XYZ file of C-alpha atoms in Angstrom:
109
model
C 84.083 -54.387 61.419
C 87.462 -52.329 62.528
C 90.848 -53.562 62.624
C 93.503 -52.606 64.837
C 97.117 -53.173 64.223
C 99.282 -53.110 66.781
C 103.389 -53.242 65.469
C 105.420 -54.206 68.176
C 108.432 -55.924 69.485
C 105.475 -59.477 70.061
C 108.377 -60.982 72.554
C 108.314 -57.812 74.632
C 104.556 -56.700 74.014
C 102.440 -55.893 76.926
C 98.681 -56.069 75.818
C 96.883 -53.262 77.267
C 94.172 -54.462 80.026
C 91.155 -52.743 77.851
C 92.141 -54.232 75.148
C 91.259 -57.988 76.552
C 90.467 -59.727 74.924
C 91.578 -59.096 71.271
C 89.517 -61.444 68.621
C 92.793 -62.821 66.820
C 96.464 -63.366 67.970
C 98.472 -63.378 64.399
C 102.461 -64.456 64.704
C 104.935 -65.102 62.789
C 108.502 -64.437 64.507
C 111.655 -65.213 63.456
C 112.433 -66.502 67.357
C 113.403 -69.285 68.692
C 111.295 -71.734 69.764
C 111.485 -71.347 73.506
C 111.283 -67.588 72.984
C 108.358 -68.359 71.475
C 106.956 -70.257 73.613
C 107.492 -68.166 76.182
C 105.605 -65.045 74.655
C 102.770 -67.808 74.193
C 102.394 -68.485 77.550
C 100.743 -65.442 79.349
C 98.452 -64.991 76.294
C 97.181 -68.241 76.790
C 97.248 -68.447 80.461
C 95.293 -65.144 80.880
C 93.076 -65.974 78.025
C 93.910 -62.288 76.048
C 93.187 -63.995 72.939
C 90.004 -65.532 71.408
C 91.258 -66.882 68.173
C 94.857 -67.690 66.806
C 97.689 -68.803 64.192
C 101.269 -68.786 65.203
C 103.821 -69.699 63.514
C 106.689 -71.669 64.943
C 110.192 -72.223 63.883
C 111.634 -75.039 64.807
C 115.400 -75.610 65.360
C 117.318 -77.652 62.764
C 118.530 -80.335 65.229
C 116.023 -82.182 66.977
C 112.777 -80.191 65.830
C 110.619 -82.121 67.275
C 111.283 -82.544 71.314
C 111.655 -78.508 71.230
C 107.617 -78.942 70.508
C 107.130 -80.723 73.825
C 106.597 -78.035 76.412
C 104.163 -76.238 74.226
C 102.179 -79.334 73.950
C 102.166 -80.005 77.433
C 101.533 -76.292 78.586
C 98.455 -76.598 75.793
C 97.293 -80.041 76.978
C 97.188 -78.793 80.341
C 94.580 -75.396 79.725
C 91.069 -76.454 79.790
C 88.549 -74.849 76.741
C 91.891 -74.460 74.432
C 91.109 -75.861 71.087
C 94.065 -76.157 68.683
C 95.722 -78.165 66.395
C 99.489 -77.876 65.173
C 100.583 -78.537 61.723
C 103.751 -78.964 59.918
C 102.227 -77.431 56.550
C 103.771 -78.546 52.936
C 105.320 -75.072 52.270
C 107.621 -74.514 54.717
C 109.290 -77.475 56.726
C 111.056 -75.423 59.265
C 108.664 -74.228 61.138
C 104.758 -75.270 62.438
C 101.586 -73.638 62.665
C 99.207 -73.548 65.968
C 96.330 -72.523 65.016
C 92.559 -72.786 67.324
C 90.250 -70.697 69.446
C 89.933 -70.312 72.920
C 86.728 -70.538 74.988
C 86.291 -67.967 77.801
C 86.286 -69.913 81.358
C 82.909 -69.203 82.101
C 81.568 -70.735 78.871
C 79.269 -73.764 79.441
C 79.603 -76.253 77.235
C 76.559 -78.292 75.441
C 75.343 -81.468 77.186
């Protein structure tokens, strides 16, 4: 296969319509959390990504409510698969890691 790296500001990043969708969505920002989630949201809205692992920092007071709109905005987007993990290694921050399923996949019955 190819790989294409693309090294750019990922809060300001505009992903280029023939580029749609791109197979994995890697990040790992030093951000804050609403920032974030913010720069989340249109990716997974507009379903520009088919696989991904984001990392997450998390603020030092009250980490864990400043998780609740991303888990709410993910709860609410249908064919999103994901899980979010505080890993052993590093307690300041998550990963979100999953794949999304185009819209107009059917599932199995």
């Amino acid at each position: 296969g190819s790989l294409t790296h693309i090294r750019q500001d990922g809060v300001t990043f505009n992903l280029d319509p023939e580029r749609v969708p791109v197979d994995w969505l890697i990040s790992d920002m030093l951000v804050a959390t609403g920032k974030n989630i913010g720069m989340l949201r249109p990716w997974f809205a507009n379903r520009w990504m088919r696989h991904f692992v984001v990392n997450i920092k998390l603020p030092q007071l009250h980490p864990w409510p400043a998780l609740q709109p991303l888990q709410s905005f993910l709860a609410s987007l249908p064919k999103v698969h994901y899980v979010l993990r505080e890993l052993y290694h590093d307690r300041r921050e998550v990963t979100l890691m999953g794949h999304v399923e185009p819209m107009h996949a059917k599932t199995r019955e």
